[in-house]
Every structure is written in structure tokens, then in C-alpha cells.
Amino acid sequence: MDNHILQEAARSYNTPCYIFDLDAFTSRIRRMEQILGKQVNIYYAMKANPFLTAAAARAAGGLEVCSPGEYDICRRARVPAQKIVLSGVNKEEAPIRSVMADQGAGTYTAESLNQLSLLETCAAKTGRTGVRVLVRLTSGNQFGMDQEDILAAICDRGSYPHLDLAGLQYYSGTQKKGLEKIKKELEKLDTFLDFVRKHMDFEFRELEYGPGFQIPYFEGQEQTDEEILLGEFKQILASLNFKGAIFLETGRFLAAPCGSYLTRVADTKRCQGQNYCIVDGGINHVNYYGQAMAMKVPPYRYLPRDNPARPPASETSGQRWTVCGSLCTSGDILVKNLPLEGLMTGDLLVFDRIGAYSVTEGIYLFLSRRLPAVLTYTQKQGLSLVRDAFPTDILNDGFAIKHIKGEQ
């Protein structure tokens, strides 16, 4: 997204705000499909950024949906039911029954034997048969099941007459450097799938795998050539004995490069020899995976506004600024010692690669500051406001909610 679009957004919609480039997001999905081939279906984990849900539904093979709230977002976005994989470590009977009654999901995951029983119960009560289920294999944490539980479910599959145990699901984490760990994981999964096929008189038709490709966020991190990465990953997939359908679940890798966060300089000062600039956003809106005490420099742009009072460059050469937000905590530092020569109140700072998680992971309710506006951009439609700035004070006491409901 070029600087002119960002400056237009700041003028038209004020700051702070997020902008998500839907063209770039769609292009990333299409490019992955082209490189990896028809055997691989690209799924979007919508937890990375729910504002990309509608675009993902148009471009991706499916969406990973992990809560009743995410499911409601999908329904409002008119995501086709067959594209929804209803996942999540906590599944409750009432929401699952409601979804099944509405035929609202194409696939469900099971993270435990209890969840398998729950899905069977809900399917029976709603009159559904052939309900597609992916059983999740644990990677050594609270998610998924041990191999022994999955094998027990296969042996006892007659107890789930309304379910179709279609595939295996596996995800072990994000930001994996290189392909070595990914290769080992896929070889482990391939061995397990082989065992099931040869010794259990059963065959999984599908494998959903979350690779957790790394997105570099800071200066000094190696910039991965994504074309080479995906090409080598394709070779790993081709080497597997498993020849069923592969569903590649990815969120951060698709979404992170497609977002920017805009914030204006609200104040500048010098304290004990250090230049500080206060912006109208803060750490409640910006979250980079791996940032440590604001010591790392994320991708940013400095866009000064026209100001005849700006001092000449010779007077500001070498200036460095610590960028702080609007929260009343000393921890509200976005980045330290940025080279922002000639910085003045009203200038615009843009933080890029903000398309994943920041829009939902910030400490938004702290100090009852407003939620930032959310914009999307396409070349065809330009900038679109999808959520205006929103007050949070109404969530932080009971009086406003009672007033909205008409209660005394």
C-alpha cells in the first residue's frame, strides 16, 4: 500500500486506525495455490484477523473457526457452510446442536474422546449423518489427543454411527524458522497415517496441517524468500506416502503482510536527555510476535505532514525518538530510539506487517480508550470503512449497558 493511500486514510478517517489490503491478502492465497498445486487446499485461520473473513471465504478453500463468536462472524459474512471447519478446544452442546440443525458447518474437529461423543450426540439429536470430523493429534500441549486415543476412536468407530472420521488434524505452533521442524512433523504424521492404514483396517482421506511458516517482523531478521520456501515445502509434501487431500491451515503467514496501523504524533518532549514522542495509539493496538520491551524495530514508515515551522534538516540530523502511546503505564512503548529526524506534532507514523492478531490481541479495554477504526482497501473500491472508532467506556461499567437496555 503506497504512502498516498495511507495519508488519504489518515485525512479521511483520522487516527489511530488499521488498514487491511484485501488485494494483497487474496494475492497471497492465490500464489500459494499456484506454487503448491491442486492437491493442497489453502485454509485461513480466521483468529489471525476476523476482518479478513469475507475475503478469505471468496479466495481460500475454507476457514478454521474456533468459537461461537467466530462462527457468528462467518454467518454474517455469508460464508458457505461447506467452507467452515468448526474447531476449538472447548465445544459446548448448545452451540454445536444449533450449528448442526442449521447445517452450518462442513467439517468439525474433535480434540478429545469427549468431543467425539458430543459430536455424535448432537448429530443424532439433529438427525445428521455422515458428519465430517477431523481428529486432532496433540503436539504435546492441551490441544488434541494422543495417538492411543485416536486409535481407540478408530477401533470404536461403530459407536459414532452419525460421524465420518474423515481426517487427521495437526498444528504445533507458529513462527517456525526454516523447514527442518516442518519436515520432521510431516514425516511423523506420515508414519502414523501409514500405521493406521496398514494395521487398523482404516484410512484417513484428509490431512489438515498448520505449518506455522515464519513471518519476519523486525530489523535484522532474515527475510525469507517465500517462493523458494513454498517450492521446497511442496517437495516435502510430494515425498509423503499419504496421497489424500491436504488442507493447509495458515493465518499469520497470509494475513500479517497485508495490514498497516496508522497513528499520529500527539506530543513531543525531551526528558533527561531522551527524545519522547507520544502518539494517539499505543501498545493496546500494536502487537508484534517476539517484541521484547520495545527493543526491536518493526517495519515502519515516517510520513511528515507539511509544516512550514519544521526546522531545517541540518538542525535535526541524527535525532532519535522513543515512541510511546497514550496509556498511563510506563510499559506503553512501541519502539525505542527510532531515527525520526525533524519529528513534529501531527506527523504520521505507520507500522506495517500488522495484519495478523494486533486487531484483536491488544489490551483494548485498558483506560477505556476508543477502539481504532478499521478500513479495508482494494484497487477497485479504494478505502472502505468497516468499523468506525468505537468507545470502550460503555463496556467498563454497568451503567451504560443498563441505559442501552432501558434499565434503571
Tab-separated table of C-alpha atoms in Angstrom:
chain	number	residue	atom	x	y	z
A	1	MET	CA	0.000	0.000	0.000
A	2	ASP	CA	1.609	3.250	-1.068
A	3	ASN	CA	2.007	6.320	1.117
A	4	HIS	CA	-0.659	8.333	-0.696
A	5	ILE	CA	-3.353	5.813	0.283
A	6	LEU	CA	-2.188	5.850	3.891
A	7	GLN	CA	-2.184	9.643	4.026
A	8	GLU	CA	-5.672	9.726	2.495
A	9	ALA	CA	-6.865	7.292	5.160
A	10	ALA	CA	-5.470	9.458	7.946
A	11	ARG	CA	-7.091	12.588	6.471
A	12	SER	CA	-10.482	10.994	5.834
A	13	TYR	CA	-10.884	8.691	8.819
A	14	ASN	CA	-8.489	10.074	11.445
A	15	THR	CA	-6.063	8.111	13.566
A	16	PRO	CA	-5.412	5.683	15.047
A	17	CYS	CA	-6.719	3.188	12.510
A	18	TYR	CA	-5.942	-0.098	10.807
A	19	ILE	CA	-5.939	-0.658	7.054
A	20	PHE	CA	-6.109	-4.156	5.602
A	21	ASP	CA	-5.195	-4.648	1.949
A	22	LEU	CA	-7.667	-7.212	0.597
A	23	ASP	CA	-5.962	-7.361	-2.802
A	24	ALA	CA	-2.656	-8.308	-1.198
A	25	PHE	CA	-4.377	-10.881	1.013
A	26	THR	CA	-6.147	-12.531	-1.915
A	27	SER	CA	-2.958	-12.468	-3.960
A	28	ARG	CA	-1.074	-14.343	-1.234
A	29	ILE	CA	-3.690	-17.095	-1.206
A	30	ARG	CA	-3.647	-17.371	-4.998
A	31	ARG	CA	0.146	-17.530	-5.114
A	32	MET	CA	0.259	-20.304	-2.520
A	33	GLU	CA	-2.263	-22.255	-4.564
A	34	GLN	CA	-0.221	-21.798	-7.728
A	35	ILE	CA	3.017	-22.956	-6.138
A	36	LEU	CA	1.666	-25.843	-4.055
A	37	GLY	CA	-0.678	-27.258	-6.687
A	38	LYS	CA	-4.162	-28.737	-6.726
A	39	GLN	CA	-3.532	-31.363	-4.049
A	40	VAL	CA	-3.258	-28.660	-1.402
A	41	ASN	CA	-6.239	-26.626	-0.237
A	42	ILE	CA	-5.467	-23.316	1.485
A	43	TYR	CA	-7.477	-22.731	4.662
A	44	TYR	CA	-7.478	-19.459	6.592
A	45	ALA	CA	-7.377	-19.473	10.407
A	46	MET	CA	-9.691	-16.530	10.995
A	47	LYS	CA	-8.407	-15.974	14.548
A	48	ALA	CA	-5.456	-14.217	12.881
A	49	ASN	CA	-7.748	-11.416	11.722
A	50	PRO	CA	-11.551	-11.773	11.602
A	51	PHE	CA	-11.873	-8.657	9.421
A	52	LEU	CA	-10.467	-10.715	6.542
A	53	THR	CA	-13.187	-13.360	6.836
A	54	ALA	CA	-15.275	-12.381	3.827
A	55	ALA	CA	-12.215	-12.027	1.590
A	56	ALA	CA	-10.940	-15.413	2.770
A	57	ALA	CA	-14.285	-17.029	2.036
A	58	ARG	CA	-14.026	-15.840	-1.563
A	59	ALA	CA	-10.388	-16.778	-2.106
A	60	ALA	CA	-9.495	-19.671	0.219
A	61	GLY	CA	-10.689	-23.259	0.278
A	62	GLY	CA	-12.068	-22.902	3.774
A	63	LEU	CA	-11.861	-21.186	7.157
A	64	GLU	CA	-10.810	-22.507	10.538
A	65	VAL	CA	-13.417	-21.270	13.046
A	66	CYS	CA	-12.659	-21.690	16.760
A	67	SER	CA	-15.541	-20.205	18.754
A	68	PRO	CA	-19.283	-19.472	18.587
A	69	GLY	CA	-18.415	-15.800	18.102
A	70	GLU	CA	-16.187	-16.536	15.118
A	71	TYR	CA	-18.944	-18.720	13.712
A	72	ASP	CA	-21.419	-15.821	14.021
A	73	ILE	CA	-18.980	-13.606	12.106
A	74	CYS	CA	-18.869	-16.210	9.342
A	75	ARG	CA	-22.651	-16.357	9.116
A	76	ARG	CA	-22.911	-12.565	8.888
A	77	ALA	CA	-20.272	-12.653	6.155
A	78	ARG	CA	-22.349	-15.331	4.377
A	79	VAL	CA	-19.525	-17.837	4.358
A	80	PRO	CA	-20.810	-21.033	2.716
A	81	ALA	CA	-21.302	-23.763	5.311
A	82	GLN	CA	-19.131	-26.225	3.397
A	83	LYS	CA	-16.177	-23.859	3.809
A	84	ILE	CA	-16.382	-23.791	7.608
A	85	VAL	CA	-14.215	-26.077	9.752
A	86	LEU	CA	-15.664	-25.727	13.255
A	87	SER	CA	-12.751	-26.199	15.606
A	88	GLY	CA	-11.838	-25.138	19.135
A	89	VAL	CA	-10.574	-26.750	22.313
A	90	ASN	CA	-13.889	-26.118	24.117
A	91	LYS	CA	-17.047	-27.218	22.333
A	92	GLU	CA	-20.405	-26.785	24.059
A	93	GLU	CA	-23.503	-28.770	23.250
A	94	ALA	CA	-25.957	-25.935	22.648
A	95	PRO	CA	-23.853	-24.092	20.006
A	96	ILE	CA	-22.899	-27.362	18.267
A	97	ARG	CA	-26.505	-28.529	18.112
A	98	SER	CA	-27.547	-25.144	16.738
A	99	VAL	CA	-24.898	-25.273	14.019
A	100	MET	CA	-25.793	-28.835	13.044
A	101	ALA	CA	-29.517	-28.046	12.987
A	102	ASP	CA	-28.765	-25.256	10.553
A	103	GLN	CA	-26.282	-27.375	8.555
A	104	GLY	CA	-23.921	-24.518	9.245
A	105	ALA	CA	-20.537	-26.229	9.018
A	106	GLY	CA	-18.992	-28.630	6.570
A	107	THR	CA	-16.445	-30.138	8.961
A	108	TYR	CA	-15.915	-30.410	12.711
A	109	THR	CA	-12.762	-31.165	14.662
A	110	ALA	CA	-12.539	-33.430	17.695
A	111	GLU	CA	-9.889	-32.615	20.289
A	112	SER	CA	-10.798	-35.413	22.702
A	113	LEU	CA	-12.840	-38.584	23.002
A	114	ASN	CA	-15.368	-36.486	24.928
A	115	GLN	CA	-15.703	-34.174	21.937
A	116	LEU	CA	-16.251	-37.145	19.637
A	117	SER	CA	-19.076	-38.294	21.883
A	118	LEU	CA	-20.505	-34.775	21.961
A	119	LEU	CA	-20.460	-34.524	18.173
A	120	GLU	CA	-22.139	-37.919	17.902
A	121	THR	CA	-24.841	-36.891	20.395
A	122	CYS	CA	-25.518	-33.599	18.602
A	123	ALA	CA	-25.607	-35.264	15.192
A	124	ALA	CA	-28.081	-37.869	16.429
A	125	LYS	CA	-30.338	-35.257	18.044
A	126	THR	CA	-30.402	-33.105	14.910
A	127	GLY	CA	-30.834	-36.037	12.523
A	128	ARG	CA	-27.483	-35.624	10.764
A	129	THR	CA	-25.482	-38.491	9.335
A	130	GLY	CA	-22.080	-38.525	7.685
A	131	VAL	CA	-20.920	-35.527	9.728
A	132	ARG	CA	-17.319	-34.945	8.652
A	133	VAL	CA	-14.851	-34.962	11.543
A	134	LEU	CA	-11.118	-34.349	11.740
A	135	VAL	CA	-9.496	-35.857	14.838
A	136	ARG	CA	-6.724	-33.692	16.207
A	137	LEU	CA	-3.394	-35.215	17.166
A	138	THR	CA	-1.704	-33.419	20.056
A	139	SER	CA	1.701	-31.792	19.699
A	140	GLY	CA	2.325	-32.081	23.440
A	141	ASN	CA	0.014	-29.472	24.927
A	142	GLN	CA	-3.664	-29.079	25.861
A	143	PHE	CA	-4.784	-29.369	22.243
A	144	GLY	CA	-5.732	-32.632	20.582
A	145	MET	CA	-5.406	-36.278	21.586
A	146	ASP	CA	-2.635	-38.802	21.999
A	147	GLN	CA	-2.162	-41.360	19.256
A	148	GLU	CA	-3.588	-44.030	21.577
A	149	ASP	CA	-6.886	-42.150	21.931
A	150	ILE	CA	-7.156	-41.696	18.178
A	151	LEU	CA	-6.505	-45.391	17.620
A	152	ALA	CA	-9.138	-46.203	20.253
A	153	ALA	CA	-11.640	-43.983	18.438
A	154	ILE	CA	-10.911	-45.811	15.174
A	155	CYS	CA	-11.360	-49.198	16.845
A	156	ASP	CA	-14.592	-47.964	18.407
A	157	ARG	CA	-15.863	-46.117	15.335
A	158	GLY	CA	-19.064	-48.139	15.398
A	159	SER	CA	-20.008	-46.053	18.434
A	160	TYR	CA	-20.150	-42.985	16.194
A	161	PRO	CA	-22.662	-44.018	13.513
A	162	HIS	CA	-23.543	-40.422	12.643
A	163	LEU	CA	-19.927	-39.321	12.154
A	164	ASP	CA	-17.466	-39.689	9.284
A	165	LEU	CA	-13.918	-39.800	10.664
A	166	ALA	CA	-12.569	-38.182	7.533
A	167	GLY	CA	-9.138	-36.981	8.518
A	168	LEU	CA	-6.361	-36.052	10.875
A	169	GLN	CA	-5.565	-32.527	12.092
A	170	TYR	CA	-2.226	-31.322	13.453
A	171	TYR	CA	-0.826	-27.934	14.441
A	172	SER	CA	2.139	-27.356	16.741
A	173	GLY	CA	2.781	-23.606	16.715
A	174	THR	CA	3.782	-20.545	14.764
A	175	GLN	CA	6.912	-18.738	13.565
A	176	LYS	CA	8.938	-21.836	12.670
A	177	LYS	CA	12.303	-20.927	11.203
A	178	GLY	CA	13.055	-22.849	8.041
A	179	LEU	CA	11.602	-26.203	7.070
A	180	GLU	CA	13.519	-28.658	9.242
A	181	LYS	CA	10.907	-28.874	12.008
A	182	ILE	CA	8.081	-28.886	9.487
A	183	LYS	CA	9.694	-31.773	7.602
A	184	LYS	CA	10.062	-33.803	10.812
A	185	GLU	CA	6.454	-33.165	11.766
A	186	LEU	CA	5.138	-34.251	8.379
A	187	GLU	CA	7.280	-37.385	8.427
A	188	LYS	CA	5.870	-38.209	11.878
A	189	LEU	CA	2.313	-37.690	10.635
A	190	ASP	CA	3.023	-39.778	7.542
A	191	THR	CA	4.284	-42.649	9.709
A	192	PHE	CA	1.153	-42.519	11.847
A	193	LEU	CA	-1.130	-42.413	8.820
A	194	ASP	CA	0.772	-45.404	7.398
A	195	PHE	CA	0.267	-47.324	10.640
A	196	VAL	CA	-3.466	-46.623	10.645
A	197	ARG	CA	-3.792	-47.729	7.030
A	198	LYS	CA	-1.774	-50.931	7.440
A	199	HIS	CA	-2.819	-52.105	10.898
A	200	MET	CA	-6.263	-50.647	11.661
A	201	ASP	CA	-8.211	-51.552	8.515
A	202	PHE	CA	-8.957	-47.865	8.205
A	203	GLU	CA	-7.688	-44.960	6.130
A	204	PHE	CA	-7.879	-41.232	6.734
A	205	ARG	CA	-8.724	-39.454	3.493
A	206	GLU	CA	-7.626	-35.990	4.591
A	207	LEU	CA	-4.804	-34.288	6.466
A	208	GLU	CA	-5.168	-30.763	7.823
A	209	TYR	CA	-1.777	-29.362	8.780
A	210	GLY	CA	-0.733	-25.985	10.151
A	211	PRO	CA	2.867	-25.349	9.063
A	212	GLY	CA	3.396	-22.161	11.104
A	213	PHE	CA	5.611	-20.511	8.497
A	214	GLN	CA	7.658	-17.643	9.899
A	215	ILE	CA	6.914	-14.010	9.185
A	216	PRO	CA	9.938	-11.757	9.886
A	217	TYR	CA	8.818	-8.755	11.935
A	218	PHE	CA	11.980	-6.894	12.915
A	219	GLU	CA	15.104	-5.306	11.516
A	220	GLY	CA	17.938	-7.817	11.365
A	221	GLN	CA	15.721	-10.850	10.886
A	222	GLU	CA	16.422	-12.863	7.764
A	223	GLN	CA	13.878	-12.170	5.043
A	224	THR	CA	12.653	-15.495	3.757
A	225	ASP	CA	12.226	-15.941	0.013
A	226	GLU	CA	8.651	-17.186	0.111
A	227	GLU	CA	8.759	-18.571	-3.426
A	228	ILE	CA	11.707	-20.804	-2.514
A	229	LEU	CA	10.158	-21.717	0.860
A	230	LEU	CA	6.882	-22.830	-0.686
A	231	GLY	CA	8.660	-24.659	-3.516
A	232	GLU	CA	10.716	-26.685	-1.030
A	233	PHE	CA	7.631	-27.283	1.106
A	234	LYS	CA	5.854	-28.683	-1.964
A	235	GLN	CA	8.689	-31.185	-2.414
A	236	ILE	CA	8.268	-32.334	1.196
A	237	LEU	CA	4.557	-32.891	0.624
A	238	ALA	CA	5.263	-34.811	-2.571
A	239	SER	CA	7.606	-37.154	-0.693
A	240	LEU	CA	4.882	-38.334	1.699
A	241	ASN	CA	3.297	-41.743	1.336
A	242	PHE	CA	-0.031	-40.116	2.181
A	243	LYS	CA	-1.766	-39.219	-1.073
A	244	GLY	CA	-5.096	-37.977	0.230
A	245	ALA	CA	-6.313	-34.400	0.268
A	246	ILE	CA	-4.151	-31.940	2.194
A	247	PHE	CA	-5.602	-28.857	3.841
A	248	LEU	CA	-3.023	-26.272	4.807
A	249	GLU	CA	-4.162	-24.107	7.719
A	250	THR	CA	-2.392	-20.778	7.860
A	251	GLY	CA	-3.283	-17.467	9.437
A	252	ARG	CA	-0.322	-15.255	10.324
A	253	PHE	CA	1.570	-16.120	7.128
A	254	LEU	CA	-1.328	-14.982	4.955
A	255	ALA	CA	-2.529	-12.000	6.956
A	256	ALA	CA	0.480	-10.324	8.575
A	257	PRO	CA	1.946	-8.588	5.483
A	258	CYS	CA	-1.487	-7.242	4.489
A	259	GLY	CA	-2.091	-4.717	7.248
A	260	SER	CA	-0.869	-1.324	8.422
A	261	TYR	CA	-1.525	0.682	11.569
A	262	LEU	CA	-1.650	4.481	11.425
A	263	THR	CA	-1.032	6.717	14.411
A	264	ARG	CA	-0.260	10.447	14.730
A	265	VAL	CA	2.258	12.207	16.919
A	266	ALA	CA	0.251	13.939	19.644
A	267	ASP	CA	3.122	15.433	21.641
A	268	THR	CA	6.908	15.676	21.669
A	269	LYS	CA	9.277	16.381	24.544
A	270	ARG	CA	12.747	15.784	25.892
A	271	CYS	CA	13.226	14.240	29.330
A	272	GLN	CA	16.656	13.658	30.906
A	273	GLY	CA	18.381	13.702	27.541
A	274	GLN	CA	15.896	11.389	25.768
A	275	ASN	CA	13.504	12.454	22.999
A	276	TYR	CA	9.971	11.151	23.506
A	277	CYS	CA	7.072	11.301	21.126
A	278	ILE	CA	3.565	10.466	22.313
A	279	VAL	CA	1.255	9.021	19.673
A	280	ASP	CA	-2.532	8.740	19.736
A	281	GLY	CA	-2.343	4.928	19.662
A	282	GLY	CA	-0.144	2.586	21.647
A	283	ILE	CA	0.583	-0.974	22.726
A	284	ASN	CA	-3.165	-1.502	23.159
A	285	HIS	CA	-3.312	-1.583	19.342
A	286	VAL	CA	0.095	-2.850	18.207
A	287	ASN	CA	1.308	-6.372	18.877
A	288	TYR	CA	4.345	-7.873	17.151
A	289	TYR	CA	5.140	-11.511	17.915
A	290	GLY	CA	8.535	-11.611	19.613
A	291	GLN	CA	8.811	-7.945	20.566
A	292	ALA	CA	10.738	-7.525	23.842
A	293	MET	CA	10.495	-4.283	25.826
A	294	ALA	CA	10.290	-2.278	22.570
A	295	MET	CA	13.943	-3.037	21.835
A	296	LYS	CA	13.339	-4.443	18.339
A	297	VAL	CA	12.500	-2.236	15.376
A	298	PRO	CA	9.431	-3.369	13.417
A	299	PRO	CA	8.693	-2.260	9.845
A	300	TYR	CA	7.563	1.358	9.956
A	301	ARG	CA	7.152	4.456	7.815
A	302	TYR	CA	7.527	8.083	8.857
A	303	LEU	CA	5.248	10.420	6.906
A	304	PRO	CA	5.777	14.061	7.947
A	305	ARG	CA	2.925	16.451	7.271
A	306	ASP	CA	3.526	19.740	5.516
A	307	ASN	CA	4.589	22.195	8.175
A	308	PRO	CA	6.397	25.484	7.398
A	309	ALA	CA	7.622	25.616	11.005
A	310	ARG	CA	9.654	22.428	10.612
A	311	PRO	CA	13.326	23.140	11.369
A	312	PRO	CA	15.920	22.594	8.645
A	313	ALA	CA	17.444	19.140	8.359
A	314	SER	CA	20.823	20.431	9.482
A	315	GLU	CA	19.353	21.154	12.923
A	316	THR	CA	17.689	17.756	13.373
A	317	SER	CA	20.278	15.414	11.869
A	318	GLY	CA	20.724	12.250	13.919
A	319	GLN	CA	17.642	12.754	16.076
A	320	ARG	CA	16.273	9.581	17.637
A	321	TRP	CA	12.937	9.230	19.366
A	322	THR	CA	11.314	6.748	21.724
A	323	VAL	CA	7.742	6.267	20.529
A	324	CYS	CA	5.206	5.940	23.353
A	325	GLY	CA	1.454	5.507	23.329
A	326	SER	CA	-1.441	7.121	25.160
A	327	LEU	CA	-1.790	4.682	28.038
A	328	CYS	CA	-0.899	5.650	31.579
A	329	THR	CA	1.726	2.973	32.039
A	330	SER	CA	5.477	3.134	31.566
A	331	GLY	CA	5.193	-0.065	29.553
A	332	ASP	CA	3.399	1.717	26.695
A	333	ILE	CA	6.427	1.951	24.408
A	334	LEU	CA	6.103	0.926	20.775
A	335	VAL	CA	9.770	1.201	19.863
A	336	LYS	CA	12.874	2.891	21.241
A	337	ASN	CA	15.341	5.244	19.552
A	338	LEU	CA	13.808	5.499	16.099
A	339	PRO	CA	15.634	7.808	13.655
A	340	LEU	CA	12.802	10.302	13.047
A	341	GLU	CA	14.640	13.458	12.046
A	342	GLY	CA	12.595	16.630	12.300
A	343	LEU	CA	9.672	14.900	14.013
A	344	MET	CA	6.822	17.244	14.933
A	345	THR	CA	3.349	17.044	16.411
A	346	GLY	CA	0.857	15.999	13.741
A	347	ASP	CA	3.273	13.788	11.791
A	348	LEU	CA	2.112	10.322	10.808
A	349	LEU	CA	3.744	7.028	11.795
A	350	VAL	CA	2.796	3.812	10.019
A	351	PHE	CA	3.539	0.366	11.411
A	352	ASP	CA	3.424	-2.311	8.711
A	353	ARG	CA	3.024	-6.103	8.827
A	354	ILE	CA	0.238	-5.600	11.329
A	355	GLY	CA	-2.402	-7.692	9.534
A	356	ALA	CA	-2.373	-10.618	11.995
A	357	TYR	CA	-3.526	-10.595	15.609
A	358	SER	CA	-2.950	-6.935	16.542
A	359	VAL	CA	-6.545	-6.034	15.766
A	360	THR	CA	-7.777	-8.470	18.436
A	361	GLU	CA	-4.876	-9.099	20.839
A	362	GLY	CA	-4.327	-5.597	22.222
A	363	ILE	CA	-5.336	-4.609	25.763
A	364	TYR	CA	-8.223	-2.656	24.305
A	365	LEU	CA	-10.254	-2.031	27.452
A	366	PHE	CA	-7.400	-0.529	29.477
A	367	LEU	CA	-8.061	3.160	30.285
A	368	SER	CA	-11.364	2.999	28.367
A	369	ARG	CA	-9.809	4.460	25.224
A	370	ARG	CA	-11.635	4.141	21.918
A	371	LEU	CA	-11.115	1.198	19.602
A	372	PRO	CA	-9.392	2.250	16.374
A	373	ALA	CA	-11.312	2.456	13.140
A	374	VAL	CA	-10.793	-0.454	10.741
A	375	LEU	CA	-10.503	0.160	6.991
A	376	THR	CA	-10.067	-2.149	4.037
A	377	TYR	CA	-8.522	-1.327	0.699
A	378	THR	CA	-8.881	-2.711	-2.806
A	379	GLN	CA	-7.721	-1.112	-6.016
A	380	LYS	CA	-11.267	-1.335	-7.378
A	381	GLN	CA	-13.133	0.094	-4.383
A	382	GLY	CA	-10.438	2.157	-2.715
A	383	LEU	CA	-10.720	2.681	1.046
A	384	SER	CA	-13.794	1.359	2.862
A	385	LEU	CA	-14.711	1.918	6.494
A	386	VAL	CA	-15.768	-1.418	8.002
A	387	ARG	CA	-15.742	-0.399	11.670
A	388	ASP	CA	-15.716	3.153	12.934
A	389	ALA	CA	-13.824	4.148	16.064
A	390	PHE	CA	-15.761	2.670	18.961
A	391	PRO	CA	-15.956	3.736	22.625
A	392	THR	CA	-14.956	1.166	25.233
A	393	ASP	CA	-16.104	3.087	28.321
A	394	ILE	CA	-19.580	1.593	27.829
A	395	LEU	CA	-18.040	-1.847	28.412
A	396	ASN	CA	-16.162	-0.873	31.545
A	397	ASP	CA	-19.081	-0.166	33.868
A	398	GLY	CA	-22.642	-1.389	34.193
A	399	PHE	CA	-24.427	1.929	33.800
A	400	ALA	CA	-24.146	2.412	30.051
A	401	ILE	CA	-25.264	-1.136	29.297
A	402	LYS	CA	-28.279	-0.727	31.573
A	403	HIS	CA	-29.126	2.549	29.829
A	404	ILE	CA	-28.880	0.908	26.391
A	405	LYS	CA	-31.211	-1.876	27.591
A	406	GLY	CA	-33.623	0.683	29.044
A	407	GLU	CA	-32.993	-0.437	32.612
A	408	GLN	CA	-32.897	1.932	35.574
